């Protein structure tokens, strides 16, 4: 058992306080302390031993006066167990006398006051007896950095032999800590060379990408240029008479070049077709090749570039090489904006290779080669100025949406290929399809034919065409949608408000149809159609559009009150806001 100090009278220190007496008795039982006279102490290794009756005492290296001092401090510490400063002073004396076991045992005894200083002395005692792992754990739990730091202030002499002698068999336990500045300096010294090497590798990679073909994969699919003999004629192109007339000149040049070169004139090298989607730009290009009877080379702008650098430029060269071999020919590039977008000074060189190669090819061949290049785009403003300048695309042809006469021609052309009844009048459908492109009208006729087949009809009649028109303009019907009676009634009142406003507001577009049958994402639709195409709008008509947009919301307020208006007017408010903003910022009609 671990020795402990006792009083000089040889009796166990006791107090009238029951707790102190119990603590002292427990200390005697745990630590194995026996007492005798202060002048009869003798050494027995690292424990207190008395030679005869007491059997235990302090170690021989402690003098009689030192032993008496320790005994007195023990009495004081036992009398004032709640005073952490007294306990710390006692622990310090024990450590100086080289009794770490007593410090450990006393600190671990419940009921004795502790403090940070006591904890540091406890950690020092653990270190001296060789329990370094426990010392480290206690230091971490108390928020101290390391056990060695906790005992650092005790002086070199107080460590005694706890840290070893420094020999191979008894090494010194050393823990080295670095300041944050030293750690930061080490990281900086490591990151600087790594950053320089990475930046050099980045520059080298960019150089290889821009100036060589080292990284070009040999496994890239070589897209073959599509070449065909077009069977489309100008008679198949309807509703775009002005654009067709522009391209008829190209056909005459391909058929008889000497007719134009005899007087010193030159036809443009390229023709750029612009306009909304579905207006027939690709069809016009195919009709040009079909009328001229020359090979037609077709590629989309998105087919040139791929992952690897240089593929787009190579395909441009291959396209014009094959076209020259089959001259006279027409080269058609659809969606030209995919490769002909505006360049920026910050763009990498490899990002411009395809466009640069296209510019070179357009300047590289002469009119005598008999090659006409036709480009098509929906966004002419996004094209690079160098691409659209005279000498490359000299002629810019706008293919706009068809007017009512053009829509009649388009409908007649597509109705020729299906069985129709005698009551079908294309002009009626054409007048009510303002804003539809040629592709949309073709889809309308096809939808009517499919609907008639579904109804087992022998031919397409006006009812089928009206159904197809409503589907194209207003969206498909949602007959299976479940609606409560209240929702259906609210929708009916809302659409009735739109309809009444359209019928009785001066300058409003004529009412075409109002329905509460859900179509698309709307619970109901009120549709207006102009009697003829209009290219401008008056102030009265602007205000009429605002009135019609707000008619549904006003009807709900009149019937249910302002607090019960539904969210069904959200799209109406969006349309009214857009119209009001245009009146102020664009039209100045207010």
Coordinates of C-alpha atoms in Angstrom, one line a residue:
X1 CA 0.0 0.0 0.0
X2 CA 1.1 3.6 -0.6
X3 CA 2.6 5.4 2.5
X4 CA 1.1 8.6 3.9
X5 CA 2.0 11.2 6.4
X6 CA 0.8 11.1 10.0
X7 CA 1.2 13.4 12.9
X8 CA 4.3 13.5 15.2
X9 CA 2.5 12.2 18.3
X10 CA 2.0 8.9 16.5
X11 CA -1.7 9.1 16.5
X12 CA -3.9 9.5 13.5
X13 CA -5.1 13.1 13.0
X14 CA -8.7 13.5 13.8
X15 CA -11.2 16.2 13.9
X16 CA -14.4 16.7 15.6
X17 CA -16.0 16.8 12.2
X18 CA -17.2 13.4 11.3
X19 CA -16.3 13.9 7.6
X20 CA -12.7 14.7 8.4
X21 CA -12.4 11.7 10.7
X22 CA -13.8 9.4 8.0
X23 CA -11.5 10.9 5.4
X24 CA -8.4 10.4 7.6
X25 CA -9.4 6.8 8.5
X26 CA -10.0 6.1 4.8
X27 CA -6.6 7.6 4.0
X28 CA -5.0 5.3 6.6
X29 CA -6.7 2.3 5.2
X30 CA -5.9 3.1 1.6
X31 CA -2.5 4.4 1.8
X32 CA -1.2 2.2 4.7
X33 CA 0.1 4.9 7.0
X34 CA 1.5 4.0 10.4
X35 CA 2.7 6.7 12.8
X36 CA 5.4 7.0 15.4
X37 CA 7.5 9.7 16.9
X38 CA 9.1 12.2 14.5
X39 CA 12.6 11.3 15.7
X40 CA 12.1 7.6 15.1
X41 CA 11.6 7.7 11.3
X42 CA 13.7 5.5 9.2
X43 CA 14.2 4.7 5.5
X44 CA 12.6 1.7 3.8
X45 CA 13.0 2.2 0.0
X46 CA 10.3 4.6 -1.3
X47 CA 7.9 4.1 1.5
X48 CA 7.6 5.4 5.1
X49 CA 8.6 2.7 7.6
X50 CA 9.1 2.7 11.3
X51 CA 11.7 0.2 12.5
X52 CA 9.7 -1.4 15.3
X53 CA 6.2 -0.6 16.7
X54 CA 5.0 1.8 14.0
X55 CA 6.8 -0.1 11.2
X56 CA 6.5 2.7 8.7
X57 CA 7.8 6.3 8.3
X58 CA 9.2 8.8 5.9
X59 CA 12.1 8.0 3.5
X60 CA 15.7 8.5 4.8
X61 CA 16.4 11.3 2.3
X62 CA 13.9 13.5 4.1
X63 CA 15.3 15.1 7.2
X64 CA 13.6 15.3 10.5
X65 CA 12.6 18.9 10.1
X66 CA 11.3 18.2 6.6
X67 CA 9.2 15.3 7.9
X68 CA 7.8 17.4 10.7
X69 CA 6.9 20.1 8.1
X70 CA 5.1 17.6 5.9
X71 CA 3.2 16.3 9.0
X72 CA 2.1 19.8 9.9
X73 CA 1.0 20.5 6.4
X74 CA -1.0 17.3 6.4
X75 CA -2.8 18.4 9.5
X76 CA -3.6 21.7 8.0
X77 CA -4.8 20.2 4.8
X78 CA -7.0 17.7 6.6
X79 CA -8.5 20.5 8.8
X80 CA -9.4 22.6 5.7
X81 CA -10.4 20.0 3.0
X82 CA -12.4 22.6 1.1
X83 CA -9.5 25.0 0.5
X84 CA -7.9 24.1 -2.8
X85 CA -4.9 26.5 -2.2
X86 CA -4.0 24.6 1.0
X87 CA -4.2 21.2 -0.8
X88 CA -2.1 22.6 -3.6
X89 CA 0.6 23.7 -1.1
X90 CA 0.6 20.3 0.5
X91 CA 0.9 18.6 -3.0
X92 CA 3.8 20.8 -3.9
X93 CA 5.7 19.8 -0.7
X94 CA 5.0 16.1 -1.4
X95 CA 6.4 16.4 -4.9
X96 CA 9.5 18.2 -3.7
X97 CA 10.0 15.4 -1.2
X98 CA 9.5 12.9 -4.1
X99 CA 6.3 11.4 -2.9
X100 CA 4.1 11.3 -6.1
X101 CA 2.2 8.2 -5.0
X102 CA 0.8 10.1 -2.0
X103 CA -0.3 13.0 -4.3
X104 CA -2.0 10.6 -6.7
X105 CA -3.8 8.8 -3.9
X106 CA -4.9 12.0 -2.1
X107 CA -6.1 13.7 -5.3
X108 CA -8.2 10.7 -6.2
X109 CA -9.8 10.6 -2.7
X110 CA -13.4 12.1 -2.9
X111 CA -14.3 15.1 -0.9
X112 CA -11.0 17.0 -1.2
X113 CA -11.1 20.3 -3.0
X114 CA -9.3 20.6 -6.3
X115 CA -8.2 23.4 -8.7
X116 CA -6.3 23.9 -11.9
X117 CA -3.0 24.1 -9.9
X118 CA -3.9 20.9 -8.0
X119 CA -4.7 19.2 -11.3
X120 CA -1.3 20.2 -12.7
X121 CA 0.4 18.8 -9.7
X122 CA -1.7 15.6 -10.0
X123 CA -0.6 15.3 -13.7
X124 CA 3.1 15.8 -12.6
X125 CA 2.7 13.1 -10.0
X126 CA 1.3 10.7 -12.6
X127 CA 4.2 11.5 -14.9
X128 CA 6.7 10.8 -12.2
X129 CA 5.3 7.4 -11.4
X130 CA 5.3 6.6 -15.2
X131 CA 1.6 6.7 -15.9
X132 CA 2.1 8.9 -19.0
X133 CA -1.1 7.8 -20.8
X134 CA -3.3 8.7 -17.8
X135 CA -1.5 12.0 -17.5
X136 CA -2.2 12.8 -21.1
X137 CA -5.9 11.9 -20.8
X138 CA -6.3 14.0 -17.7
X139 CA -4.6 16.9 -19.3
X140 CA -6.8 16.7 -22.4
X141 CA -10.0 16.5 -20.2
X142 CA -9.0 19.6 -18.3
X143 CA -8.2 21.6 -21.4
X144 CA -4.5 21.6 -21.0
X145 CA -2.4 21.1 -24.2
X146 CA -0.2 18.2 -23.0
X147 CA 0.8 16.7 -19.7
X148 CA 4.3 18.0 -20.2
X149 CA 3.0 21.5 -20.5
X150 CA 1.0 21.1 -17.4
X151 CA 4.0 20.3 -15.4
X152 CA 6.4 22.5 -17.2
X153 CA 6.4 25.2 -14.5
X154 CA 7.5 22.9 -11.7
X155 CA 11.2 23.3 -12.3
X156 CA 13.8 20.9 -13.6
X157 CA 14.6 19.5 -10.3
X158 CA 11.1 18.4 -9.6
X159 CA 11.0 16.1 -12.5
X160 CA 13.5 13.8 -10.8
X161 CA 13.8 10.5 -12.6
X162 CA 10.2 10.4 -13.9
X163 CA 11.4 11.3 -17.4
X164 CA 14.2 8.8 -17.5
X165 CA 18.0 9.2 -17.4
X166 CA 18.4 9.6 -21.2
X167 CA 19.9 6.2 -21.8
X168 CA 18.7 3.6 -24.3
X169 CA 16.9 1.7 -21.6
X170 CA 15.5 4.7 -19.8
X171 CA 14.7 7.3 -22.5
X172 CA 13.5 10.8 -21.7
X173 CA 9.9 11.5 -22.6
X174 CA 9.8 14.7 -24.7
X175 CA 6.8 16.4 -26.3
X176 CA 7.7 19.2 -28.8
X177 CA 5.1 21.8 -29.7
X178 CA 5.4 24.4 -32.5
X179 CA 4.1 27.9 -32.6
X180 CA 1.3 28.7 -35.2
X181 CA 3.7 30.9 -37.1
X182 CA 6.3 28.1 -37.6
X183 CA 3.5 25.8 -38.8
X184 CA 2.2 28.5 -41.2
X185 CA 5.7 29.1 -42.5
X186 CA 6.2 25.4 -43.2
X187 CA 2.9 25.3 -45.2
X188 CA 3.9 28.4 -47.2
X189 CA 7.2 26.9 -48.1
X190 CA 5.5 23.7 -49.3
X191 CA 2.7 25.5 -51.2
X192 CA 4.8 27.9 -53.1
X193 CA 6.8 25.3 -55.2
X194 CA 3.7 23.2 -55.6
X195 CA 1.8 26.2 -57.0
X196 CA 4.6 27.2 -59.3
X197 CA 4.8 23.6 -60.7
X198 CA 1.0 23.5 -61.2
X199 CA 0.9 26.8 -63.0
X200 CA 3.7 25.7 -65.3
X201 CA 1.8 22.5 -66.1
X202 CA -1.3 24.5 -66.8
X203 CA 0.6 26.8 -69.2
X204 CA 2.2 23.8 -70.9
X205 CA -1.2 22.1 -71.4
X206 CA -2.7 25.2 -72.9
X207 CA 0.2 25.6 -75.3
X208 CA -0.2 22.0 -76.4
X209 CA -3.9 22.5 -76.9
X210 CA -3.6 25.6 -78.9
X211 CA -0.6 24.8 -81.1
X212 CA -0.5 21.1 -81.7
X213 CA -2.7 18.1 -82.2
X214 CA -1.0 15.9 -79.6
X215 CA -4.2 15.5 -77.5
X216 CA -6.5 15.0 -80.5
X217 CA -7.9 11.5 -80.1
X218 CA -7.6 9.2 -83.0
X219 CA -10.9 7.5 -81.9
X220 CA -13.0 10.5 -82.7
X221 CA -15.8 9.6 -85.0
X222 CA -15.3 11.2 -88.4
X223 CA -18.8 12.5 -89.2
X224 CA -19.4 12.0 -92.9
X225 CA -20.7 15.0 -94.8
X226 CA -24.3 14.3 -95.9
X227 CA -24.7 14.8 -99.6
X228 CA -27.9 14.2 -101.5
X229 CA -29.7 15.0 -104.6
X230 CA -32.7 17.1 -103.4
X231 CA -36.1 16.4 -104.9
X232 CA -37.8 19.4 -103.4
X233 CA -39.0 22.1 -105.8
X234 CA -40.0 25.7 -105.4
X235 CA -43.6 24.7 -105.9
X236 CA -43.4 22.9 -102.6
X237 CA -42.5 26.2 -100.9
X238 CA -45.6 28.3 -100.1
X239 CA -46.2 31.5 -98.2
X240 CA -42.7 33.0 -98.6
X241 CA -42.8 34.4 -102.1
X242 CA -40.2 37.2 -101.5
X243 CA -37.6 34.8 -100.0
X244 CA -38.2 32.3 -102.9
X245 CA -37.6 35.1 -105.4
X246 CA -34.3 35.8 -103.9
X247 CA -33.1 32.2 -104.1
X248 CA -34.4 31.8 -107.7
X249 CA -31.5 34.1 -108.7
X250 CA -29.1 31.6 -107.2
X251 CA -30.7 28.8 -109.2
X252 CA -30.2 30.8 -112.4
X253 CA -26.6 31.3 -111.6
X254 CA -25.9 27.7 -111.0
X255 CA -27.7 26.7 -114.3
X256 CA -26.1 29.4 -116.5
X257 CA -23.1 31.2 -114.8
X258 CA -22.0 33.0 -118.0
X259 CA -25.3 34.9 -118.1
X260 CA -24.2 36.9 -115.0
X261 CA -20.4 37.0 -115.5
X262 CA -20.6 38.2 -119.1
X263 CA -21.4 41.8 -117.9
X264 CA -18.8 41.7 -115.1
X265 CA -21.3 41.1 -112.3
X266 CA -20.8 38.7 -109.5
X267 CA -23.4 36.8 -107.5
X268 CA -22.9 36.7 -103.7
X269 CA -20.8 33.9 -102.3
X270 CA -23.3 33.2 -99.5
X271 CA -26.9 33.6 -98.6
X272 CA -28.0 33.9 -95.0
X273 CA -31.6 32.9 -94.2
X274 CA -33.0 34.4 -91.0
X275 CA -36.4 34.2 -89.3
X276 CA -38.4 32.5 -86.6
X277 CA -38.4 28.7 -86.3
X278 CA -40.6 26.7 -88.7
X279 CA -40.9 29.3 -91.4
X280 CA -39.2 27.1 -94.1
X281 CA -35.5 28.1 -94.2
X282 CA -34.3 24.5 -94.6
X283 CA -37.0 23.8 -97.1
X284 CA -35.9 26.8 -99.2
X285 CA -32.3 25.6 -99.3
X286 CA -33.4 22.1 -100.4
X287 CA -35.7 23.6 -103.0
X288 CA -32.8 25.7 -104.3
X289 CA -30.6 22.6 -104.8
X290 CA -33.5 20.6 -106.3
X291 CA -34.3 23.3 -108.8
X292 CA -30.7 23.7 -109.8
X293 CA -30.2 20.0 -110.0
X294 CA -26.9 20.1 -108.1
X295 CA -25.5 18.1 -105.1
X296 CA -26.8 19.3 -101.7
X297 CA -24.3 19.2 -98.8
X298 CA -26.0 19.5 -95.5
X299 CA -24.6 19.9 -92.0
X300 CA -25.9 21.3 -88.7
X301 CA -23.8 23.8 -86.8
X302 CA -23.8 21.5 -83.7
X303 CA -22.2 18.7 -85.7
X304 CA -18.8 20.4 -86.2
X305 CA -17.4 20.8 -82.7
X306 CA -16.9 17.9 -80.3
X307 CA -14.8 17.3 -77.2
X308 CA -11.4 17.3 -78.9
X309 CA -9.7 20.4 -80.2
X310 CA -9.4 20.8 -83.9
X311 CA -12.2 18.5 -84.9
X312 CA -14.5 21.3 -85.9
X313 CA -11.9 23.0 -88.2
X314 CA -11.1 19.7 -89.8
X315 CA -14.8 19.0 -90.6
X316 CA -15.1 22.5 -92.1
X317 CA -12.1 21.7 -94.4
X318 CA -13.5 18.3 -95.3
X319 CA -17.0 19.8 -96.1
X320 CA -15.6 22.4 -98.6
X321 CA -13.1 19.9 -100.1
X322 CA -15.9 17.5 -101.0
X323 CA -18.1 20.4 -102.2
X324 CA -15.4 21.5 -104.6
X325 CA -15.0 18.0 -105.9
X326 CA -18.7 17.9 -106.7
X327 CA -19.0 21.5 -108.0
X328 CA -21.4 23.1 -108.9
X329 CA -23.0 22.4 -105.5
X330 CA -24.8 24.0 -102.6
X331 CA -23.5 23.8 -99.0
X332 CA -26.1 24.3 -96.4
X333 CA -25.2 24.9 -92.7
X334 CA -28.3 24.9 -90.5
X335 CA -28.2 26.6 -87.0
X336 CA -25.2 28.7 -88.1
X337 CA -25.1 30.5 -84.8
X338 CA -23.8 27.3 -83.1
X339 CA -20.3 27.9 -84.7
X340 CA -20.6 31.5 -85.9
X341 CA -21.3 33.2 -82.6
X342 CA -19.6 36.5 -81.8
X343 CA -16.0 36.1 -80.6
X344 CA -14.6 37.8 -77.5
X345 CA -11.0 38.8 -76.7
X346 CA -11.0 36.6 -73.7
X347 CA -11.8 33.4 -75.6
X348 CA -9.1 30.8 -75.9
X349 CA -7.6 30.3 -79.3
X350 CA -8.9 26.7 -79.6
X351 CA -12.4 28.0 -79.1
X352 CA -12.2 30.1 -82.3
X353 CA -10.7 27.5 -84.6
X354 CA -13.9 26.3 -86.2
X355 CA -15.2 29.8 -87.0
X356 CA -11.7 30.9 -88.2
X357 CA -11.6 28.0 -90.5
X358 CA -15.1 28.8 -91.9
X359 CA -14.0 32.4 -92.5
X360 CA -11.0 31.2 -94.4
X361 CA -13.0 28.8 -96.5
X362 CA -15.5 31.5 -97.4
X363 CA -12.7 33.8 -98.6
X364 CA -10.8 30.9 -100.2
X365 CA -13.0 29.9 -103.1
X366 CA -14.1 32.1 -106.0
X367 CA -17.5 32.4 -107.7
X368 CA -16.2 30.4 -110.7
X369 CA -16.0 27.3 -108.6
X370 CA -19.8 27.1 -108.7
X371 CA -20.3 26.7 -105.0
X372 CA -23.0 28.5 -103.1
X373 CA -23.1 28.4 -99.3
X374 CA -26.5 28.9 -97.6
X375 CA -26.7 29.5 -93.8
X376 CA -29.8 29.5 -91.6
X377 CA -30.2 30.9 -88.1
X378 CA -32.9 32.0 -85.8
X379 CA -30.6 34.5 -84.1
X380 CA -28.9 36.7 -86.7
X381 CA -27.8 39.3 -84.1
X382 CA -25.7 36.7 -82.3
X383 CA -23.5 36.1 -85.4
X384 CA -19.9 37.4 -85.6
X385 CA -19.6 40.6 -87.7
X386 CA -16.8 39.1 -89.7
X387 CA -19.1 36.2 -90.8
X388 CA -21.9 38.4 -92.1
X389 CA -19.8 41.1 -93.8
X390 CA -20.1 41.6 -97.6
X391 CA -17.8 39.1 -99.4
X392 CA -18.9 36.1 -97.2
X393 CA -22.7 36.3 -96.7
X394 CA -23.5 39.1 -99.1
X395 CA -27.3 38.4 -99.2
X396 CA -29.4 38.2 -96.1
X397 CA -32.9 36.9 -96.7
X398 CA -35.5 37.2 -94.0
X399 CA -38.1 34.4 -93.9
X400 CA -40.9 35.8 -91.8
X401 CA -44.1 34.2 -90.6
X402 CA -46.7 33.9 -93.4
X403 CA -49.6 36.3 -93.6
X404 CA -53.2 35.3 -94.2
X405 CA -52.6 34.7 -97.9
X406 CA -49.5 32.7 -97.2
X407 CA -51.3 30.6 -94.7
X408 CA -54.1 29.9 -97.2
X409 CA -51.5 28.7 -99.7
X410 CA -49.7 26.5 -97.1
X411 CA -53.0 24.9 -96.0
X412 CA -54.1 24.2 -99.6
X413 CA -50.7 22.6 -100.3
X414 CA -50.9 20.2 -97.3
X415 CA -54.6 19.5 -97.7
X416 CA -53.9 18.2 -101.2
X417 CA -52.3 15.1 -99.7
X418 CA -55.3 14.0 -97.6
X419 CA -58.9 13.2 -98.2
X420 CA -61.0 16.3 -97.3
X421 CA -64.8 16.9 -97.5
X422 CA -66.3 19.6 -99.7
X423 CA -67.2 21.9 -96.8
X424 CA -63.5 22.5 -95.9
X425 CA -62.6 26.2 -96.5
X426 CA -58.8 26.8 -95.9
X427 CA -59.4 30.6 -95.8
X428 CA -61.6 30.2 -92.6
X429 CA -58.8 28.3 -90.9
X430 CA -56.2 30.7 -92.2
X431 CA -57.9 33.8 -90.9
X432 CA -58.1 32.3 -87.4
X433 CA -54.5 31.1 -87.2
X434 CA -52.6 34.4 -87.0
X435 CA -49.0 34.0 -86.0
X436 CA -48.7 30.3 -86.9
X437 CA -45.7 29.2 -88.9
X438 CA -45.7 26.9 -91.9
X439 CA -44.5 24.0 -89.7
X440 CA -47.4 24.7 -87.3
X441 CA -49.9 24.7 -90.1
X442 CA -48.6 21.4 -91.4
X443 CA -48.9 20.0 -87.9
X444 CA -52.5 21.3 -87.7
X445 CA -53.5 19.5 -90.9
X446 CA -51.8 16.3 -89.7
X447 CA -53.6 16.5 -86.3
X448 CA -56.9 16.9 -88.1
X449 CA -56.2 13.8 -90.3
X450 CA -55.3 11.7 -87.2
X451 CA -58.4 12.9 -85.3
X452 CA -60.6 12.0 -88.3
X453 CA -59.0 8.6 -88.5
X454 CA -59.6 8.1 -84.8
X455 CA -63.3 8.9 -85.3
X456 CA -63.5 6.5 -88.2
X457 CA -64.4 9.3 -90.6
X458 CA -64.1 8.9 -94.4
X459 CA -62.6 12.4 -94.8
X460 CA -61.4 15.4 -92.9
X461 CA -64.1 18.0 -92.4
X462 CA -64.2 21.5 -90.8
X463 CA -65.0 20.0 -87.4
X464 CA -61.8 18.0 -87.4
X465 CA -59.8 21.1 -88.5
X466 CA -61.4 23.2 -85.8
X467 CA -60.6 20.6 -83.2
X468 CA -57.0 20.5 -84.4
X469 CA -56.8 24.3 -84.4
X470 CA -58.0 24.5 -80.8
X471 CA -55.5 21.9 -79.8
X472 CA -52.6 23.8 -81.4
X473 CA -53.7 27.2 -80.2
X474 CA -55.0 26.4 -76.7
X475 CA -53.5 23.0 -75.8
X476 CA -54.9 19.6 -75.5
X477 CA -58.1 18.9 -73.6
X478 CA -57.9 17.4 -70.1
X479 CA -61.3 15.8 -69.8
X480 CA -60.3 13.4 -67.0
X481 CA -59.2 16.2 -64.6
X482 CA -61.1 16.1 -61.3
X483 CA -62.6 19.5 -60.4
X484 CA -64.9 20.3 -57.5
X485 CA -68.1 22.0 -58.2
X486 CA -66.9 25.2 -56.5
X487 CA -63.8 25.3 -58.6
X488 CA -65.8 24.8 -61.7
X489 CA -68.2 27.6 -60.8
X490 CA -65.3 30.0 -60.0
X491 CA -63.7 29.2 -63.3
X492 CA -66.9 29.8 -65.2
X493 CA -67.4 33.2 -63.5
X494 CA -63.8 34.1 -64.2
X495 CA -63.9 33.2 -67.9
X496 CA -67.3 34.9 -68.2
X497 CA -65.7 38.1 -67.0
X498 CA -63.0 37.9 -69.7
X499 CA -65.7 37.2 -72.4
X500 CA -68.0 40.1 -71.3
X501 CA -65.0 42.5 -71.3
X502 CA -64.0 41.3 -74.8
X503 CA -67.5 41.7 -76.2
X504 CA -68.3 45.2 -74.8
X505 CA -64.9 46.9 -74.7
X506 CA -64.1 49.3 -77.6
X507 CA -61.1 48.2 -79.6
X508 CA -61.0 44.7 -78.1
X509 CA -60.0 41.7 -80.3
X510 CA -63.1 39.7 -81.4
X511 CA -64.0 36.9 -79.0
X512 CA -63.4 33.4 -80.5
X513 CA -64.2 30.9 -77.8
X514 CA -64.6 30.6 -74.0
X515 CA -64.5 27.3 -72.2
X516 CA -64.1 25.9 -68.7
X517 CA -62.8 22.6 -70.1
X518 CA -59.2 22.4 -68.8
X519 CA -56.6 22.8 -71.5
X520 CA -52.9 22.5 -71.0
X521 CA -52.2 24.1 -67.6
X522 CA -55.3 26.3 -67.5
X523 CA -58.6 25.4 -65.9
X524 CA -60.4 27.5 -68.5
X525 CA -59.6 29.5 -71.6
X526 CA -61.1 32.6 -73.2
X527 CA -59.6 32.9 -76.7
X528 CA -59.7 35.9 -79.0
X529 CA -58.7 35.9 -82.7
X530 CA -58.4 38.9 -85.0
X531 CA -60.4 39.0 -88.2
X532 CA -57.3 39.9 -90.3
X533 CA -53.5 40.3 -89.7
X534 CA -52.5 43.4 -87.8
X535 CA -49.0 44.9 -87.8
X536 CA -49.6 47.7 -85.3
X537 CA -51.8 48.6 -82.3
X538 CA -53.5 51.7 -81.2
X539 CA -53.8 53.2 -77.7
X540 CA -57.5 52.2 -77.5
X541 CA -56.6 48.6 -78.4
X542 CA -53.9 48.6 -75.7
X543 CA -56.3 49.7 -73.0
X544 CA -58.8 47.2 -74.3
X545 CA -56.3 44.4 -73.8
X546 CA -55.7 45.5 -70.3
X547 CA -59.5 45.5 -69.6
X548 CA -59.9 42.0 -71.0
X549 CA -57.0 40.7 -68.9
X550 CA -58.5 42.1 -65.7
X551 CA -62.1 41.1 -66.5
X552 CA -61.8 37.7 -64.8
X553 CA -60.4 39.1 -61.6
X554 CA -63.1 41.9 -61.5
X555 CA -65.8 39.3 -62.0
X556 CA -64.6 37.3 -59.0
X557 CA -64.4 40.4 -56.8
X558 CA -68.0 41.4 -57.8
X559 CA -69.4 37.9 -56.9
X560 CA -67.2 36.9 -54.0
X561 CA -65.7 40.1 -52.6
X562 CA -62.1 41.2 -52.7
X563 CA -61.1 38.7 -50.0
X564 CA -62.2 35.7 -51.9
X565 CA -60.4 36.3 -55.2
X566 CA -58.6 33.1 -56.4
X567 CA -55.1 32.7 -57.8
X568 CA -56.5 31.9 -61.2
X569 CA -55.7 35.5 -62.3
X570 CA -51.9 35.0 -62.1
X571 CA -51.4 34.6 -65.9
X572 CA -53.8 37.5 -66.5
X573 CA -51.7 39.8 -64.3
X574 CA -48.6 38.7 -66.1
X575 CA -50.0 39.6 -69.5
X576 CA -51.4 42.9 -68.2
X577 CA -48.1 43.8 -66.7
X578 CA -46.2 43.0 -69.9
X579 CA -48.7 45.1 -71.9
X580 CA -48.5 48.1 -69.5
X581 CA -44.7 48.0 -69.5
X582 CA -44.6 48.0 -73.3
X583 CA -47.1 50.9 -73.5
X584 CA -44.8 53.0 -71.3
X585 CA -41.3 51.9 -72.3
X586 CA -41.8 51.0 -76.0
X587 CA -45.0 52.6 -77.3
X588 CA -45.3 55.7 -75.2
X589 CA -49.0 55.2 -75.1
X590 CA -50.2 56.5 -71.7

